[in-house]
Structure formats: structure tokens, C-alpha cells
Coordinates of C-alpha atoms and ligand atoms in Angstrom, one line a residue:
X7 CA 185.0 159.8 97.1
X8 CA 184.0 156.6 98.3
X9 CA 185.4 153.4 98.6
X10 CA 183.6 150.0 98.6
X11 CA 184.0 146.3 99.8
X12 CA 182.4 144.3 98.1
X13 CA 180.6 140.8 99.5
X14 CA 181.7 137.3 98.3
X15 CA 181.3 133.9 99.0
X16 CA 180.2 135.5 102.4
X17 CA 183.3 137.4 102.8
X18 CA 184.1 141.7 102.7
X19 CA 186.9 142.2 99.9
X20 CA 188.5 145.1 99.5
X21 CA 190.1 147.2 96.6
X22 CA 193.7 145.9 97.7
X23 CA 192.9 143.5 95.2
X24 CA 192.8 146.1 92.2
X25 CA 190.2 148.5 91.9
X26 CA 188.4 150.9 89.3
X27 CA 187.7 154.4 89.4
X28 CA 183.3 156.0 88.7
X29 CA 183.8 159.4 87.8
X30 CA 180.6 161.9 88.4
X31 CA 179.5 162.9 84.1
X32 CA 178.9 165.9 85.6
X33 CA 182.2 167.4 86.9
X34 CA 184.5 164.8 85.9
X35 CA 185.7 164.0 89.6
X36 CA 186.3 160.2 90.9
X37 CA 183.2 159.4 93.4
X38 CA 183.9 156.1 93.8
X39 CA 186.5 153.1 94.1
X40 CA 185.5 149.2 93.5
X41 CA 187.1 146.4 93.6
X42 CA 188.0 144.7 90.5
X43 CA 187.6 141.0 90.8
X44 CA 189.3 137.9 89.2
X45 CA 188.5 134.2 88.8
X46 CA 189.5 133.1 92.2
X47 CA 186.9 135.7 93.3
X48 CA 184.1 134.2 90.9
X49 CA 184.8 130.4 91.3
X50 CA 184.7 130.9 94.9
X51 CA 181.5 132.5 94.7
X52 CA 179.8 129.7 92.5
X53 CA 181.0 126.7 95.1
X54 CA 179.8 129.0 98.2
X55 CA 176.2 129.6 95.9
X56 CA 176.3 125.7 95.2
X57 CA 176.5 125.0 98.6
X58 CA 174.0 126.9 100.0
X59 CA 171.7 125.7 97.8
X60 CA 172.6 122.3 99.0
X61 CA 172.9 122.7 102.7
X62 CA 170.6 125.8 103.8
X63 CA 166.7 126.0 103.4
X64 CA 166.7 128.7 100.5
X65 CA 165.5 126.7 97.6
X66 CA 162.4 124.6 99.0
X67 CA 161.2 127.0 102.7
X68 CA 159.2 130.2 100.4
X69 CA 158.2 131.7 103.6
X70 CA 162.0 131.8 105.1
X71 CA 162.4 133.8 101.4
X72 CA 159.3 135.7 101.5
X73 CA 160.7 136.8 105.0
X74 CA 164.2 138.1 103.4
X75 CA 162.9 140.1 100.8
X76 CA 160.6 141.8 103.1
X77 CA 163.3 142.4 105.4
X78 CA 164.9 143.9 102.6
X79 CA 162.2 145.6 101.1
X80 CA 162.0 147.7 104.2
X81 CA 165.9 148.5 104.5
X82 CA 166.0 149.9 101.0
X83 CA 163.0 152.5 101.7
X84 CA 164.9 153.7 105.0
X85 CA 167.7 154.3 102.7
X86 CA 166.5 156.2 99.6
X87 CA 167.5 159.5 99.8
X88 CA 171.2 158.7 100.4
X89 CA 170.6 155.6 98.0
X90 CA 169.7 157.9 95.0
X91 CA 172.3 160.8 95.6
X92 CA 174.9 158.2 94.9
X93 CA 173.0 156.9 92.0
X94 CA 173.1 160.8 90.5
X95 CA 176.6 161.1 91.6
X96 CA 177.3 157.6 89.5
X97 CA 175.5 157.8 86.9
X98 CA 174.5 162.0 86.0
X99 CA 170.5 161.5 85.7
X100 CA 168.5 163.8 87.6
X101 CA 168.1 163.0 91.6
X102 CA 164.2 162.9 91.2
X103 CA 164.6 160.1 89.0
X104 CA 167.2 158.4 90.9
X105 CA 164.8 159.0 93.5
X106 CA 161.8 157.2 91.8
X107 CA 164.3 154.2 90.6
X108 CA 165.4 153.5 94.1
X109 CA 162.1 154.1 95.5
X110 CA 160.5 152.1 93.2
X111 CA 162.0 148.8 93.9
X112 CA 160.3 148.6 97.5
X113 CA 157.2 147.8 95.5
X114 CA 159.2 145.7 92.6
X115 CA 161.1 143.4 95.8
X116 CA 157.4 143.3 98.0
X117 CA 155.7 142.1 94.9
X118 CA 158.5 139.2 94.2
X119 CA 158.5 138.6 98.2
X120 CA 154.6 137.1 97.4
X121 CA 154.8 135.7 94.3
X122 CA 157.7 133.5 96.2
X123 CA 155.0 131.8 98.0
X124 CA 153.2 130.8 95.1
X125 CA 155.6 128.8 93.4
X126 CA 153.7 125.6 92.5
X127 CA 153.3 123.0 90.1
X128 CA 150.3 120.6 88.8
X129 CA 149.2 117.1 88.9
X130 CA 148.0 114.7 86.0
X131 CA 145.7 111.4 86.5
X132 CA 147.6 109.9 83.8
X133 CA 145.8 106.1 84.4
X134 CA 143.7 104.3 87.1
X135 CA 147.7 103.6 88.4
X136 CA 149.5 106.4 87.2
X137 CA 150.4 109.9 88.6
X138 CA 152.2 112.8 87.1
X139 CA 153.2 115.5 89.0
X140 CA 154.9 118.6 88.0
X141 CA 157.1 120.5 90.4
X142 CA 158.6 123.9 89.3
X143 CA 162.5 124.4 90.7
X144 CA 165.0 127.2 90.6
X145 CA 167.3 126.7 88.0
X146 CA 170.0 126.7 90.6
X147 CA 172.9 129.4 89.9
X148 CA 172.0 132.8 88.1
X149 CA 174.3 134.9 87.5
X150 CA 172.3 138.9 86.6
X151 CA 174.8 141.2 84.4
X152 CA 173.0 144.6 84.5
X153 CA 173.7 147.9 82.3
X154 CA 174.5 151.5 84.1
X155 CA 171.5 153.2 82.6
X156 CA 168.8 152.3 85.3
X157 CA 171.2 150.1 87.1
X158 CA 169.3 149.5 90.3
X159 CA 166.3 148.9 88.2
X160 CA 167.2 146.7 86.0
X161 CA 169.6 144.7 88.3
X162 CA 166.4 144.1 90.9
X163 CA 164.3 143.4 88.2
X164 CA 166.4 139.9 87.9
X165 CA 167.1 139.5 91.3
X166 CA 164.4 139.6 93.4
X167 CA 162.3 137.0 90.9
X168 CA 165.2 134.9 91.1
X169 CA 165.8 134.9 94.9
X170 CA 161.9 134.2 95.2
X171 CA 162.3 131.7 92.7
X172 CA 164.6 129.6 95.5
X173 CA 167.8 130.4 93.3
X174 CA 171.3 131.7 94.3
X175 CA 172.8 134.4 92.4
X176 CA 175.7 136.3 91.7
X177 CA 175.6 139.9 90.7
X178 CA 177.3 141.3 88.4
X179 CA 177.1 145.2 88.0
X180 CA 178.0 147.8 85.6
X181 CA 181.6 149.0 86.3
X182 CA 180.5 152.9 85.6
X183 CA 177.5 152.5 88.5
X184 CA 179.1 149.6 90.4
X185 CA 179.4 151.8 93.8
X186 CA 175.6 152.4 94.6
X187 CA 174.6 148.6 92.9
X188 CA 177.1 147.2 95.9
X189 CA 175.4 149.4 98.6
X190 CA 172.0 148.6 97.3
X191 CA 173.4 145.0 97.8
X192 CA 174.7 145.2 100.9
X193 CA 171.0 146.1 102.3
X194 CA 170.5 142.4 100.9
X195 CA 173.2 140.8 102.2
X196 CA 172.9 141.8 106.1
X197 CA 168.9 140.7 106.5
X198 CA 168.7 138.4 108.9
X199 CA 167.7 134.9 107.2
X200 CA 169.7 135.0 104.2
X201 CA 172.2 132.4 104.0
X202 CA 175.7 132.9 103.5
X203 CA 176.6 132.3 99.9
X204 CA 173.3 133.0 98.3
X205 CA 174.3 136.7 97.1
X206 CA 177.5 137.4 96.6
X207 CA 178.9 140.8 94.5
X208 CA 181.3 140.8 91.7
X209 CA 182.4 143.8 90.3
X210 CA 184.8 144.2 87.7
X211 CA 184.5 144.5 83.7
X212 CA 182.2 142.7 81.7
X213 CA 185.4 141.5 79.3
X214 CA 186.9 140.0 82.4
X215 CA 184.5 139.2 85.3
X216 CA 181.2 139.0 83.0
X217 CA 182.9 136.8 80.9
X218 CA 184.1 134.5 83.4
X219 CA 180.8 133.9 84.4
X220 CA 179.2 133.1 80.8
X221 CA 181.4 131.1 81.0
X222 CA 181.6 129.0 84.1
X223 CA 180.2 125.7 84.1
X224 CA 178.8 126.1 87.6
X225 CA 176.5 128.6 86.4
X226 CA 173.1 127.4 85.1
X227 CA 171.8 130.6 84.1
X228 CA 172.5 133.8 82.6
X229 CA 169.8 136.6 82.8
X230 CA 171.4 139.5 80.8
X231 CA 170.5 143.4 80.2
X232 CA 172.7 145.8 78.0
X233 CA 174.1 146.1 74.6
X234 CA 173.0 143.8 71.4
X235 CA 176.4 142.9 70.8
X236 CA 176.9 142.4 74.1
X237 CA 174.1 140.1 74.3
X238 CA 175.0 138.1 71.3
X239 CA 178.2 137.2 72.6
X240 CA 177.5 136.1 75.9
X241 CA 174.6 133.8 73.8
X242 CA 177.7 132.4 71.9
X243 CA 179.8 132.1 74.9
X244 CA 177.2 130.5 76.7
X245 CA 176.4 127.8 74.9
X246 CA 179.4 125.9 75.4
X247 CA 178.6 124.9 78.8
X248 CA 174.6 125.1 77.2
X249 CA 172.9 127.5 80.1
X250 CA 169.7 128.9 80.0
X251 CA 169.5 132.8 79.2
X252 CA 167.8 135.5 79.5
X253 CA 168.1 138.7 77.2
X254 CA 167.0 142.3 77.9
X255 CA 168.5 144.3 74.9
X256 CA 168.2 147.3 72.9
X257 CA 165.7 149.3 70.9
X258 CA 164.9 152.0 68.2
X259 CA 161.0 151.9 69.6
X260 CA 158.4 154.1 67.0
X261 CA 156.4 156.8 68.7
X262 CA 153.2 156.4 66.5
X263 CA 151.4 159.8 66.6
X264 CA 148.0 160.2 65.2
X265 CA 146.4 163.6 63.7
X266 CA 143.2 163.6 65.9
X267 CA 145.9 162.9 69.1
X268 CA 145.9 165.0 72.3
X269 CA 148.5 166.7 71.0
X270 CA 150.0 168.8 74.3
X271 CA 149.6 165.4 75.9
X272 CA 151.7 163.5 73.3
X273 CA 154.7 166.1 73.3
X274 CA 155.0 166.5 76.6
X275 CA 155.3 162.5 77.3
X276 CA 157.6 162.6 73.8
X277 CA 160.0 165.3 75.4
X278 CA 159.9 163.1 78.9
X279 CA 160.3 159.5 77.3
X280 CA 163.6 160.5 74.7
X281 CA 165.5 163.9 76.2
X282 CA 164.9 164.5 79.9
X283 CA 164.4 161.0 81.0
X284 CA 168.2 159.3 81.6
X285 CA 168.8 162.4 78.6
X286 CA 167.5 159.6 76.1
X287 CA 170.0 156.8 77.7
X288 CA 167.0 154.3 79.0
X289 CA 166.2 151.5 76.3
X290 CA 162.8 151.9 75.7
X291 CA 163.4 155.6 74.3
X292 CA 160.9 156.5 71.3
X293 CA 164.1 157.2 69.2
X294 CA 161.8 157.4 65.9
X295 CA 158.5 159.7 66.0
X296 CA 156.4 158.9 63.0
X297 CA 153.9 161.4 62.5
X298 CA 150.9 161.6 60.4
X299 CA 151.5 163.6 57.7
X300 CA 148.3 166.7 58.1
X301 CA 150.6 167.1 61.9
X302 CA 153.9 167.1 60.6
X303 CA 154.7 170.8 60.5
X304 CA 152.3 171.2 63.4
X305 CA 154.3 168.7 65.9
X306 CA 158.4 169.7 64.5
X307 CA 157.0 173.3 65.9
X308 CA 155.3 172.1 69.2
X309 CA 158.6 169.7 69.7
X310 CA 160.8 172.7 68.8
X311 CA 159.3 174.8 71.4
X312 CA 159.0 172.3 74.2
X313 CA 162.9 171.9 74.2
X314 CA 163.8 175.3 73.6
X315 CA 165.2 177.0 77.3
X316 CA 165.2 173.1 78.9
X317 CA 167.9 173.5 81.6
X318 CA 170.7 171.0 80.9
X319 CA 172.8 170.5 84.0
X320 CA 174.5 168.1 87.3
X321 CA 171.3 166.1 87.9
X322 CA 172.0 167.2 91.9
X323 CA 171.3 171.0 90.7
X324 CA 167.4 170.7 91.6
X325 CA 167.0 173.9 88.4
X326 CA 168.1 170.9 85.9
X327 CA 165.7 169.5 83.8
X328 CA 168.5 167.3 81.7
X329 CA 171.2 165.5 83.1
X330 CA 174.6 164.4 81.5
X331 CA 175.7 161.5 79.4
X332 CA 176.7 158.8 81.5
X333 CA 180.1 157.7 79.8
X334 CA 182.4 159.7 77.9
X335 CA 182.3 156.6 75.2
X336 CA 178.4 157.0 75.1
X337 CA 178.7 161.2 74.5
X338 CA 181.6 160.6 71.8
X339 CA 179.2 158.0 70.0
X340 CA 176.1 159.9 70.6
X341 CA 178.2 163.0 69.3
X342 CA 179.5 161.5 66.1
X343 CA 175.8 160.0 65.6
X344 CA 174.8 163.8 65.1
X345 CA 177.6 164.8 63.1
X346 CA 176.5 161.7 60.6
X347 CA 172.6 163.1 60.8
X348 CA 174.2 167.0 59.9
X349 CA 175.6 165.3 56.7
X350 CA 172.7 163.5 55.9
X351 CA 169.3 164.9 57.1
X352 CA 167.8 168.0 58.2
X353 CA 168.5 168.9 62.0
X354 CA 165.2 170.6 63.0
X355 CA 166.8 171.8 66.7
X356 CA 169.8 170.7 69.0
X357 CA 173.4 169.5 67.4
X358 CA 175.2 171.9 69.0
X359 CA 177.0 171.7 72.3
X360 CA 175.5 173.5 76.0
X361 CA 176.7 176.4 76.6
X362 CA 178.5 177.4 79.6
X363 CA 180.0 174.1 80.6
X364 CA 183.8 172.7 80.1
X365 CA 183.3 169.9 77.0
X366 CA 186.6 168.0 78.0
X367 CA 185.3 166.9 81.3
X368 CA 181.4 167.2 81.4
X369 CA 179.2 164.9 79.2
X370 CA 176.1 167.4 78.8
X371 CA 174.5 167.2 74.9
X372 CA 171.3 169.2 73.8
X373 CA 168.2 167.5 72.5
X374 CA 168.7 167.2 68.7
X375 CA 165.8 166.2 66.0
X376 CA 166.0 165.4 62.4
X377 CA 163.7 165.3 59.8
X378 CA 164.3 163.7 56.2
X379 CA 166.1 160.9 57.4
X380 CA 167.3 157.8 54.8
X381 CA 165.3 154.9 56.8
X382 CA 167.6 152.6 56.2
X383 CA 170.7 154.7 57.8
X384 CA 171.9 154.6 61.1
X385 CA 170.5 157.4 62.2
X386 CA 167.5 155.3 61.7
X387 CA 168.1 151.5 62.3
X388 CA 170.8 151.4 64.8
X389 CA 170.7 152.9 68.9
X390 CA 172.1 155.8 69.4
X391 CA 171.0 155.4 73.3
X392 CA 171.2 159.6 73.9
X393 CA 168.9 162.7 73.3
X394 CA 168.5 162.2 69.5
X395 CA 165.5 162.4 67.6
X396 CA 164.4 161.1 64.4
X397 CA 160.7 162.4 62.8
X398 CA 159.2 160.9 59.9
X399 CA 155.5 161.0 58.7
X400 CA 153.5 158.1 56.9
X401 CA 150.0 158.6 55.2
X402 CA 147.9 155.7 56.3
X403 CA 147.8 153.3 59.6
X404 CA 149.5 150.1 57.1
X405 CA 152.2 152.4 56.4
X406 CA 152.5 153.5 60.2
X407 CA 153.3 149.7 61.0
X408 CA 154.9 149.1 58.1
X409 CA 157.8 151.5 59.2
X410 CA 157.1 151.2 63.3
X411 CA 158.0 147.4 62.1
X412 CA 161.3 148.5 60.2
X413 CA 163.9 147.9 62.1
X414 CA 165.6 145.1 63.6
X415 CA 164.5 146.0 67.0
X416 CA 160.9 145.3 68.9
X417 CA 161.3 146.5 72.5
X418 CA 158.6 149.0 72.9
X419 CA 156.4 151.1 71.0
X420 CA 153.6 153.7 71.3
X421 CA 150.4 154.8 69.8
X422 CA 148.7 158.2 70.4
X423 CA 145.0 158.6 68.8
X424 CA 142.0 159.2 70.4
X425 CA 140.4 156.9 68.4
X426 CA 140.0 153.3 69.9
X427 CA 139.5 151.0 66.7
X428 CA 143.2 153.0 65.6
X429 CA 144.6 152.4 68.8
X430 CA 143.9 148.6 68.8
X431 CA 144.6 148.0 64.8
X432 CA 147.7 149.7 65.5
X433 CA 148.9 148.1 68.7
X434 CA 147.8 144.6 67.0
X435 CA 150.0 145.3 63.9
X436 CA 153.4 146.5 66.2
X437 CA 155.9 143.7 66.5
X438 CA 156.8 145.0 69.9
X439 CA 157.1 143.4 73.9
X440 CA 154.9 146.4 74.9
X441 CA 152.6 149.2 73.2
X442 CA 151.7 152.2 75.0
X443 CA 148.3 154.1 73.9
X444 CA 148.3 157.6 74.9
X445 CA 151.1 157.1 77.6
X446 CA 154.5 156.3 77.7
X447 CA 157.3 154.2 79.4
X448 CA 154.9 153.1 82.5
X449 CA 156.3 150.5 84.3
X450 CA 154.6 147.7 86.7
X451 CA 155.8 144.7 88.9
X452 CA 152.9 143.0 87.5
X453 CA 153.7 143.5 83.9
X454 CA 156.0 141.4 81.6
X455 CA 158.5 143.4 79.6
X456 CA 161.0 141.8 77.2
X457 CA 161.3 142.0 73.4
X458 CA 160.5 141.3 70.0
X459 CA 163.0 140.5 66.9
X460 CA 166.7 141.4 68.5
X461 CA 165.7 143.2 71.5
X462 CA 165.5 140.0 73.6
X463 CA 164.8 136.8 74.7
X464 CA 162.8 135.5 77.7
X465 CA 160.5 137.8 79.7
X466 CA 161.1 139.8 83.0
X467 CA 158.9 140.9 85.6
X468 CA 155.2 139.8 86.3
X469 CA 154.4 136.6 86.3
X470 CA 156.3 135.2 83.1
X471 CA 159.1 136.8 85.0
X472 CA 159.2 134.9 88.2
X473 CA 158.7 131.6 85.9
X474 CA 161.8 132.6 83.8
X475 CA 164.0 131.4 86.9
X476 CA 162.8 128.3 87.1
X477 CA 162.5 125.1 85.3
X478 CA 160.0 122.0 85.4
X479 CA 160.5 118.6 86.5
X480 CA 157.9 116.0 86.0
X481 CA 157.8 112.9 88.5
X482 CA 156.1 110.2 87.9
X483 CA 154.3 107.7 90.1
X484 CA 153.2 104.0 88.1
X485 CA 152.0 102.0 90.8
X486 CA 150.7 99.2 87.6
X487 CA 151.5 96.0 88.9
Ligands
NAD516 P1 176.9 146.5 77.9 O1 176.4 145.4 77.1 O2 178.1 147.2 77.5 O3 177.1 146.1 79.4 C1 176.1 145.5 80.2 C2 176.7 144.6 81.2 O4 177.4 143.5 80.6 C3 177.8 145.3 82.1 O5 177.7 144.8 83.4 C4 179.1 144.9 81.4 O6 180.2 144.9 82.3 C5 178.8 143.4 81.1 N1 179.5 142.9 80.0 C6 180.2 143.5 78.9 N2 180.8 142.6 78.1 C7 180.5 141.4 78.6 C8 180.9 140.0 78.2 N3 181.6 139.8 77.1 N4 180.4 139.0 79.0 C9 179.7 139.2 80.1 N5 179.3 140.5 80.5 C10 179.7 141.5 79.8 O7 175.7 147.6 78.0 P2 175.7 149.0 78.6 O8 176.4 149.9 77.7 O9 176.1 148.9 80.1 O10 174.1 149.4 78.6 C11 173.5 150.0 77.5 C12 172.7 149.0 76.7 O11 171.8 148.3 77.5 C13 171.9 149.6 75.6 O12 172.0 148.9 74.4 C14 170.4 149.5 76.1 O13 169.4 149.4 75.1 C15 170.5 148.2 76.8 N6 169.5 148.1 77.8 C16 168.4 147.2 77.6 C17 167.3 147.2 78.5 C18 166.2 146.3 78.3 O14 165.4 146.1 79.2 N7 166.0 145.7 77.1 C19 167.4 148.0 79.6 C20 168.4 148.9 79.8 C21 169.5 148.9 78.9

């Protein structure tokens, strides 16, 4: 059991101001204590942010933020292994992918660290007397909101383009993974260079804390990730004060598999991206496989077999091959999302519980797949954000998009053929923010994510990303007499 401070304003708080408990999915046992925050905590943290921005270098030296995020770059990949056990302990995925998230955002901060020094603008000869120049700014304040899925992920994948953008910001975690977010942010907080006041921490919940912030009108931005309802509010809430935001919500993404596909290529990578990856929990999850129809019986037996005897356990058991459900909200919703498909479809394998473990304290549900889905149910349009599975087949590529396309979601996608005119007619036709031919959730610092439809607004990571943080002023120079 661990218990955190937490930095704001340039100050360690402690949890005598109220606290709340993280409890390990996996054994039911509280890991961690955080502090839980209130509005003194957040208001002081906007005037400290404020003035930093006014009195320290952050926002116009690059290279004095270039320098930070190197600094820091470096601390977190001295710091991985104990990093990621916490993030297992936290959050119940296995400890090679906490691993990999952690690791991974040495090369996400580096790549930010440079782009910071390219920041730049444009000029226009607008008349024989008349210049126009264009200078690209931070937008000031950001506040970053992040989920508990892939909370160091997607947390970083905000901050370091807005740091490098010359912006302050104010994190806000999840609550169920706020313990390993703080000491990833404490790595942050102690390089050498960083003013005070330009990170600060606040934990607490998202009804309280988050909300505060949305609503703040010190706060010019908001970059989001996490539910669709959740998202829709804060864009309600935030328009009072009218801030910029930035949403990175939810999917149902298709898994379009061809006939003539590599076919013990395909499962595999179908198994990895929606059951033993964050057991199904990660956003872009191909939640609907749409298979031609000459495969169909072919791929329900090839995706029966590949689950059957996967070892479902604590993600720090190194035998596990699934970990738990994160929250014991998300495995009562997952649960009651398969009681719905029992009623309703055809359950092809899973939908029972694991064996061997105690169902009142550990979140642990088997891959389940249906076939003969309604799809306009649930099952079928909404995110069930677990190991659940939906198959359906389609006769020609128009029909293929036509029901990749049929939700309210466009967050990701995938195509497996092995024919290229297919693969392209087929990307071209998904209203998605990424398509994936013969692969499946790959993930670059130089590569814009973000989504179509309801799944978002704005772009992160890669260049687009970086931009997201900042806005243009033009200044113009008329010299006419
Ligand atoms: P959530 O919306 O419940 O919470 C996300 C964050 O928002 C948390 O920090 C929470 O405390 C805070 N929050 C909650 N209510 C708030 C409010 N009214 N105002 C301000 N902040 C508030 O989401 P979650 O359950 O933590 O995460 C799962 C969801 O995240 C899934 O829907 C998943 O698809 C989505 N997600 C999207 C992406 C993406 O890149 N598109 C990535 C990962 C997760």
C-alpha cells in the first residue's frame, strides 16, 4: 500500500486533505492512497500556471523546453520496471504491457522534445508596404483529463505536445490509476529547468475536480480522453467560459477480414487487439469482426480455438496471458452486456465466468463471441470496452463498408486482404481516424490519431498533434504612408 503527495501550484499535498482508495482488480486489496482535491486546490493551480507563463521563460525559450523533456525523457526510462509494476498493480493488465506503455513514452516525450523546436509561423508580402506575419502561440492553460485504460499513454500523449507547445498544464488523472500517473509526474516535476507552476497534479473525481476545471475560466483549453458521455458533457460545460477542446473518445471499430487474407496472421492480431490486450478495455478494440461470408465457418473455428486454454490471471503472474477488468463497474457492465447477447444472439465461446478465482473480489471475464447479432442492438452499436466479440459476415466489399460505417463511432478500423486494389477501396470507403491493412493497433509518435463521427474531435500525436495546442496570431506591419 502506497501513499502519494501530490504536486500543486509548486507545493507537496498530502492525503490529510481527503483521500481515495485504488484497489489491485486482481486480488481486491487497496495499493494505493491519493489525495482528493477541491477548488482551493485547482484555482491555486491555474493562478500559479498563469504566472509562470507570465514571469518564467517557458512559453517563448524552445530550447529551455526541449532541455526539460529530455531531462525527463531520460528519468522515466531509469524508472520503468518499478514504473510498470505499479501500473499492473493499478490498473490489472499484464506487466509486459505496462512495461511497453511506460517504455514507450521515452520515444513519445523525445519526439515532442524536437518538435518543440520547430514551432514556427509564416510571413506574407501582403503590398509594396505591408507585412503579415503569422506567429503560432500556446493556447496558454491546458488542462489533460485522461482515462485509466492506458493511463500513462494517453495522459503523455497530451502532455508532452502541450509542454513543447510553450503551454502550462494541469493534469488531471483517472482516480482508479491516479497513483502511478502522479509518480510518472513527479519524474516531470523535479527536472531541473521546469518552472514552478507549469505542472501541477490534481487528483480527485472527474464529477468534482474534472469538472471544476471544464469549468474554470482560467483555463483556455481542455484536451479530453474517456467516455462519450463524458466527453459530451465537458463540451457542454465548456462552452460557457467558450475554451478550446480536444476529444479522444470511444469506438466500436470493424475488423474487416477478407477470404483470400493470411488467415493465421489475421486471428492472431484479432485475439491480441480485442481479448488479451487491456482484456478488450483499450479504445481502439476491433469490437465487430465482419467476415466474408466463404470464411465464416472457417474463422468462428480458428477464433474458437485460439482462445480456448488462454491463461486468465493477476497480470504480475508472468503464466497470464489475460488480465482482469479494471473496475468492478466496467466487469458488472461488461457482464450484463453478455447476459443481453445470451438473450439475443448466438454465443460461439466465452460467457461464462473463470474458473478458480473468488467472483466477489476479482474482475477476471473470459473472451466471449457472438454470432447472429441484431446490428442495430447494443451488443452492436454501443462500447462494451471488455473482451466481447461480435462476428458478422457481408457478401461484397460495398456491403463491408456499408456496415464497417454503421455505427455512430469512427475511431479505428482494419482491413485484412492480400489483395492491394481491396485494401485501398476499402480503407478509402471506412469513415475512420486510422485503417490498419494487415496489422493492428500500431502506434507512432509521428502519426495522428483522433476520430471520425462521435469518437472525437481534434487530433493527437504527430504533427497535427503538436499544432492542436496552439493557436495563430497574425501581426501586421503597414508602413503606407
Ligand atoms: P471517463 O469518461 O469516465 O473518465 C475519463 C476522465 O474524465 C477521468 O479522469 C474522469 O475522472 C474524468 N471525468 C469524469 N467525469 C468528468 C466531468 N464531468 N468533467 C470532467 N472530467 C470528468 O472514461 P473512463 O471510464 O476513464 O475511460 C474509458 C473510456 O475512455 C472509454 O469510452 C474509451 O473508449 C475511452 N478512451 C478513448 C481513447 C481515445 O483515444 N479515443 C483512448 C482510451 C480510452
Amino acid at each position: 500500500m502506497k501513499e502519494y503527495e501530490v504536486f500543486v501550484a509548486g507545493e507537496w499535498v498530502d492525503t490529510t486533505v481527503g483521500f481515495s482508495s485504488i484497489v489491485d482488480p486482481a486480488t481486491g486489496n487497496e495499493v494505493s492512497k491519493v489525495p482528493a482535491l477541491t477548488a482551493k486546490h485547482v484555482d491555486a493551480a491555474v493562478q500559479a500556471a498563469q504566472q509562470a507563463l507570465v514571469e518564467s521563460r517557458w512559453s517563448t525559450d524552445a530550447a529551455l523546453r526541449a532541455d526539460v523533456m529530455l531531462r525527463w525523457a531520460n528519468q522515466v526510462a531509469s524508472n520503468v520496471d518499478t514504473l510498470a509494476e505499479r501500473l499492473t498493480l493499478e490498473n490489472g493488465k499484464l506487466l509486459g504491457e505496462a512495461k511497453f506503455e511506460i517504455g514507450h513514452q521515452v520515444n513519445v516525450i523525445r519526439f515532442n522534445a524536437g518538435l518543440a523546436r520547430t514551432v514556427s509561423g509564416r510571413s506574407h508580402s501582403l503590398g509594396p508596404d505591408v507585412m503579415g506575419v503569422v506567429v503560432r502561440e500556446p493556447m496558454g492553460v491546458v488542462a489533460v483529463i485522461s482515462p485509466w485504460n492506458w493511463p500513462i499513454t494517453l495522459m503523455v500523449r497530451d502532455l508532452a505536445p502541450a509542454l513543447a507547445a510553450g503551454n502550462a498544464v494541469l493534469c488531471k488523472p483517472a482516480s482508479q490509476t491516479a497513483g502511478v500517473s502522479v509518480e510518472f509526474l513527479k519524474l516531470l516535476v523535479e527536472c531541473e529547468g521546469l518552472p514552478k507552476g507549469i505542472v501541477s497534479m490534481l487528483t480527485g473525481s472527474g464529477r468534482k475536480v474534472g469538472q471544476l476545471m471544464v469549468e474554470h475560466p482560467g483555463i483556455d483549453m481542455i484536451a479530453f480522453t474517456g467516455d462519450g458521455s463524458t466527453g459530451k458533457q465537458i463540451s457542454r460545460d465548456a462552452a460557457d467560459t467558450v475554451k478550446k477542446i480536444a476529444l479522444e473518445l470511444g469506438g466500436k471499430s470493424p475488423f474487416v477480414l477478407c477470404a483470400d487474407a493470411d488467415m493465421e496472421k489475421a486471428i492472431a492480431t484479432l485475439v491480441r487487439a480485442i481479448f488479451t490486450t487491456t482484456s478488450g478495455q483499450i479504445c481502439t478494440a476491433p469490437s465487430r469482426l465482419l467476415v466474408e461470408a466463404s470464411a465464416m465457418q472457417d474463422v468462428c473455428q480458428r477464433l474458437s480455438q485460439a482462445i480456448a486454454g488462454l491463461k486468465i490471471g493477476s497480470g504480475l503472474d508472468p503464466e497470464s496471458q489475460m488480465g482482469a477488468i479494471t473496475t468492478r463497474d466496467q466487469y458488472e457492465k461488461v457482464l450484463s452486456f453478455i447476459d443481453r447477447g445470451k438473450k439475443e444472439a448466438t454465443l460461439v465461446a466465452g460467457g461464462e465466468p473463470v474458473e478458480g478465482v473468488d467472483h466477489d473480489v476479482c474482475n477476471f471475464i473470459a473472451p466471449t463471441i457472438f454470432t447472429d447479432v441484431d446490428p442495430k442492438s447494443p451488443l452492436m452499436q454501443e462500447e462494451i470496452f471488455g473482451p466481447v466479440l461480435t462476428v458478422q459476415p457481408f457478401e461484397t466489399d460495398e456491403e463491408a463498408i456499408k456496415l464497417a460505417n454503421d455505427t455512430p463511432f469512427g475511431l479505428a478500423s482494419a482491413v485484412f486482404t492480400q489483395n492491394l486494389d481491396r485494401a485501398w477501396r476499402l480503407s478509402r470507403g471506412i469513415k475512420a481516424g486510422t485503417v490498419w491493412v494487415n496489422t493492428y493497433n500500431r502506434f507512432y509518435a509521428e502519426t495522428e490519431v483522433g476520430g471520425y463521427k462521435e469518437s472525437g474531435i481534434g487530433r493527437m500525436a504527430g504533427f497535427e498533434g503538436l499544432n492542436e495546442f496552439t493557436q495563430t496570431k497574425h501581426i501586421n506591419f503597414d508602413s503606407t504612408v
